[in-house]
Amino acid sequence: MRRTGHLWPALVSFENLLLAAERSAAGKRGRPAVAAWHWDRERNLCRLQRQLQNQHWKPGGYTEFHVYEPRLRLISAAPYEDRVVHHALTQILGPIFETSFIADSYACRVGKGTHAAVRRAQQFSRRFPWVLKADIRKFFPSVDHQILLNLIARKIKDPQVQSLVELLVKQSNPQEAVLDWFPGDDLWTPAERMRGLPIGNQTSQFFANVYLDPLDHFVKEQLQVRGYVRYVDDFLLFAEDRHTLYRYKARIAQFLSSLRLKLHPTKCSVFPVRCGIRFLGYRVFPTHRLLTSEGVRRFRRRIRRLQRLFATGRISISDIQASLMSWLGHAGQADTHRLCNSLFSQIIFSRMSTEQPGVAGRFLQQ
């Protein structure tokens, strides 16, 4: 495999760091930490560039919080300047690894995303009668640092870039403990190997694609599966019969052990596509797509929260519109016209002092 070197000058160039700062700030310029950093952006960029060039830069501490939907997860937010470095790194490494990624890997890639993955899944559901829906158990906490660094080193030979990657990986904050044993392990192996990537980092999404790229090639080249879609650690395999999919599942479980990963024991199943595939917030059928009931319930809870905030004057009409536009962009990828009309016809936003009904209804009609 051809390895690429001489990447460090491009990574620490002012132009690359400036672009990284712009991308890191997209949609977040109103946040105090982002606004403060960009108030003196040029000076901060020059200081960051010197630190990187001298290899004196160190990651800051993470801010941790939990989200409870769709399930409990630990989210780790890096300091803003760290996020600039994350973008600067992926801007250089991304195009190099992109050439080896398969077409049907959809997470954190230009021109891909959840909607494209769902559309592709529906295309395959029209061609094949059976599907294997699979999920990797505790994927981000299970990512093995040394395996990841070896995969990076297979394509990158620049020692300074490798050092920066190692710094970011090994300085990750502690994640959920995962104790799994694999062939060749002794009693202490799980405790000795460093594992885990923080959910929320730009680099973590990129590293996830690098880490699971061998799985993609195994499925496409060794198993020769024609219908395959992956988004991070959720993936679908399609086939003409269920017995073939059960055989694929056993082979994949065996292959994943080489990456020190395991399939989720309760989230991997084989069923006919006509039953509908729950994938990335949708129920995908050969003829149509629906939102999941859990997604609709989460939206109702979001509306109630927005109503409370609006009633006390903590958000404006424009804030509500931005939030609703985000959800409508998601809902618009499914057959939800009647659902949206029903939901929005019942929503009223009003201040505590004076009634101001129909805000959401008027927004939908615009």
XYZ file of C-alpha atoms in Angstrom, residues 29-314:
286
model
C -20.324 32.100 16.033
C -22.802 33.306 18.634
C -21.343 31.106 21.354
C -19.177 33.056 23.829
C -16.048 30.872 23.528
C -16.174 30.929 19.731
C -16.850 34.667 19.536
C -14.021 35.437 21.982
C -11.520 33.336 20.025
C -12.511 34.879 16.677
C -12.410 38.421 18.057
C -8.601 38.143 17.828
C -8.561 35.369 15.232
C -5.357 36.224 13.369
C -3.277 36.466 16.532
C -4.762 33.211 17.876
C -4.073 31.449 14.581
C -0.454 32.636 14.521
C 0.054 31.462 18.108
C -1.550 28.091 17.338
C 0.589 27.736 14.220
C 3.805 28.353 16.209
C 2.786 25.821 18.849
C 2.087 23.183 16.220
C 5.275 23.909 14.276
C 7.338 23.590 17.461
C 5.255 20.563 18.526
C 4.423 22.278 21.820
C 0.655 22.157 21.338
C -1.323 20.016 23.799
C -5.056 19.240 23.822
C -7.179 20.866 26.494
C -9.627 19.181 28.839
C -13.034 17.961 27.722
C -16.405 19.196 28.926
C -18.562 16.127 29.508
C -22.334 15.774 29.534
C -24.876 13.058 28.893
C -27.639 12.882 26.324
C -30.582 10.608 26.898
C -32.114 10.401 23.415
C -32.244 8.142 21.556
C -30.221 6.408 24.308
C -27.892 7.346 27.155
C -24.509 8.443 25.819
C -21.523 10.365 27.154
C -20.720 13.371 24.937
C -17.292 14.976 25.226
C -16.870 18.559 23.990
C -13.292 19.613 23.267
C -12.203 23.249 23.752
C -12.801 25.393 20.684
C -9.116 25.699 19.754
C -8.781 21.907 19.867
C -11.625 21.681 17.366
C -9.677 23.932 15.017
C -6.789 21.448 15.185
C -9.194 18.535 14.604
C -10.478 20.158 11.417
C -6.961 21.060 10.279
C -5.936 17.408 10.623
C -8.955 15.903 8.863
C -8.685 18.436 6.025
C -5.276 16.957 5.210
C -5.910 13.286 5.975
C -9.467 13.123 4.653
C -8.668 13.279 0.913
C -5.925 10.653 1.327
C -8.206 8.103 2.990
C -11.206 9.027 0.864
C -9.665 7.241 -2.115
C -9.822 3.919 -0.270
C -13.289 4.272 1.300
C -16.077 2.362 -0.418
C -18.988 4.242 -1.986
C -21.564 2.887 0.470
C -19.971 4.253 3.655
C -22.024 7.364 4.454
C -20.904 8.979 7.729
C -18.913 12.231 7.861
C -18.133 12.349 4.143
C -18.759 15.056 1.562
C -21.840 14.280 -0.512
C -22.975 11.481 1.821
C -24.859 11.695 5.141
C -27.920 10.133 6.724
C -30.399 11.013 3.985
C -28.195 9.547 1.252
C -27.724 6.394 3.353
C -31.485 6.003 3.792
C -32.111 6.487 0.071
C -29.489 3.846 -0.726
C -31.028 1.444 1.787
C -34.402 1.863 0.096
C -32.865 1.167 -3.312
C -31.461 -2.115 -2.020
C -34.783 -2.982 -0.345
C -36.376 -2.886 -3.790
C -33.769 -5.297 -5.186
C -33.451 -7.815 -2.351
C -36.173 -9.467 -0.210
C -34.094 -10.003 2.975
C -31.941 -7.737 5.145
C -29.493 -8.145 8.020
C -29.579 -5.093 10.302
C -26.447 -4.991 12.449
C -24.927 -2.789 15.119
C -21.543 -2.903 16.854
C -21.674 -3.128 20.624
C -20.380 0.067 22.328
C -18.383 1.038 19.276
C -16.711 4.319 20.287
C -15.721 3.111 23.794
C -14.329 -0.080 22.186
C -12.038 1.477 19.556
C -8.555 0.107 20.253
C -5.926 2.854 20.127
C -3.077 0.751 18.791
C -5.165 -0.827 16.041
C -6.334 2.647 14.972
C -2.796 4.058 14.952
C -1.612 1.078 12.886
C -4.373 1.690 10.340
C -3.356 5.359 10.091
C 0.315 4.393 9.703
C -0.536 2.096 6.773
C -1.254 5.197 4.654
C 0.623 8.022 6.440
C 4.390 8.020 6.880
C 4.900 11.633 7.989
C 6.258 11.259 11.571
C 4.990 14.660 12.750
C 1.466 13.959 11.530
C 1.614 10.525 13.140
C 2.685 12.157 16.422
C -0.255 14.561 16.301
C -2.687 11.717 15.600
C -1.233 9.698 18.481
C -1.501 12.715 20.784
C -5.179 13.242 19.948
C -6.027 9.555 20.263
C -4.165 8.854 23.478
C -5.256 12.096 25.166
C -8.910 11.114 24.765
C -10.836 11.375 28.018
C -11.868 8.082 29.689
C -14.899 6.503 28.072
C -17.303 3.845 29.268
C -15.414 0.756 30.418
C -15.698 -2.197 28.020
C -14.287 -5.546 29.124
C -14.233 -7.985 26.211
C -11.833 -10.851 25.605
C -10.732 -12.011 22.164
C -8.708 -14.965 20.835
C -5.139 -14.817 22.139
C -5.954 -12.616 25.145
C -4.918 -13.473 28.667
C -6.795 -12.408 31.784
C -5.233 -8.930 31.899
C -5.279 -7.993 28.194
C -8.519 -5.929 28.265
C -7.160 -3.839 31.132
C -3.794 -3.286 29.424
C -5.026 -2.062 26.039
C -6.055 1.596 25.706
C -9.478 2.037 24.176
C -12.146 4.622 23.460
C -12.777 7.735 21.384
C -14.919 10.666 22.573
C -18.241 11.025 20.786
C -18.528 14.544 19.415
C -15.040 15.131 18.002
C -14.600 15.783 14.305
C -11.601 13.466 14.427
C -13.607 10.698 16.132
C -16.048 10.564 13.211
C -13.152 10.427 10.764
C -11.270 7.823 12.801
C -14.445 5.701 12.920
C -14.434 5.515 9.118
C -10.745 4.588 9.111
C -11.298 1.938 11.785
C -14.232 0.279 10.006
C -12.852 0.593 6.478
C -11.367 -2.950 6.723
C -14.861 -4.238 7.551
C -16.264 -2.489 4.466
C -13.666 -4.099 2.221
C -14.169 -7.491 3.851
C -17.914 -7.324 3.183
C -17.541 -6.115 -0.395
C -14.466 -8.074 -1.487
C -14.407 -11.248 0.601
C -18.119 -11.835 1.152
C -18.910 -10.123 -2.187
C -22.113 -8.581 -0.854
C -23.816 -6.436 -3.481
C -26.244 -4.717 -1.109
C -24.413 -3.060 1.788
C -24.846 0.300 3.560
C -22.918 1.546 6.598
C -23.344 4.692 8.690
C -20.753 4.733 11.516
C -21.390 1.436 13.359
C -24.904 0.790 11.996
C -24.922 -1.274 8.819
C -27.269 -3.236 6.578
C -26.633 -6.245 4.353
C -29.175 -7.365 1.750
C -29.534 -10.778 0.119
C -31.925 -13.088 -1.700
C -32.480 -15.398 1.293
C -32.112 -15.357 5.076
C -29.688 -18.291 5.238
C -27.101 -16.316 3.284
C -27.455 -13.427 5.734
C -27.010 -15.665 8.766
C -23.813 -16.961 7.157
C -22.665 -13.359 6.554
C -23.405 -12.493 10.181
C -21.207 -15.315 11.479
C -18.347 -14.335 9.146
C -18.616 -10.667 10.116
C -18.591 -11.490 13.834
C -15.417 -13.484 13.296
C -13.795 -10.669 11.287
C -14.707 -7.997 13.835
C -12.752 -9.853 16.506
C -9.572 -8.870 14.600
C -10.574 -5.251 15.299
C -11.449 -6.133 18.904
C -15.118 -5.393 18.291
C -18.304 -7.398 18.803
C -21.742 -7.312 17.245
C -24.480 -6.092 19.550
C -26.154 -9.169 21.051
C -29.726 -7.847 20.724
C -29.570 -5.371 17.826
C -28.594 -7.721 15.008
C -31.470 -9.398 13.205
C -32.460 -10.890 9.854
C -35.953 -10.187 8.503
C -37.872 -9.516 5.260
C -37.538 -5.968 3.903
C -41.335 -5.746 3.598
C -41.471 -5.484 7.411
C -39.676 -2.137 7.264
C -36.069 -1.390 8.218
C -35.486 0.892 11.208
C -32.464 2.866 10.073
C -31.180 6.328 11.062
C -34.498 7.566 12.399
C -36.710 6.167 9.634
C -38.683 3.037 8.875
C -37.644 2.176 5.344
C -39.979 0.127 3.133
C -39.498 -0.737 -0.543
C -42.312 1.646 -1.524
C -42.143 4.424 1.079
C -40.435 5.791 4.186
C -41.891 6.718 7.573
C -40.549 8.362 10.703
C -40.106 6.116 13.705
C -42.609 6.507 16.534
C -39.712 7.303 18.894
C -38.665 10.161 16.627
C -42.166 11.635 16.633
C -42.323 11.411 20.442
C -38.953 13.186 20.702
C -40.271 15.942 18.437
C -43.357 16.383 20.617
C -41.096 16.730 23.657
C -38.982 19.284 21.785
C -42.104 21.312 20.984
C -43.174 21.319 24.624
C -39.728 22.541 25.633
C -39.810 25.303 22.982
C -43.247 26.345 24.205
C -41.965 26.699 27.767
C -38.938 28.716 26.645
C -41.029 30.958 24.412
C -43.633 31.528 27.123
C -40.961 32.881 29.482
C -39.302 34.979 26.783
C -36.058 32.995 26.647
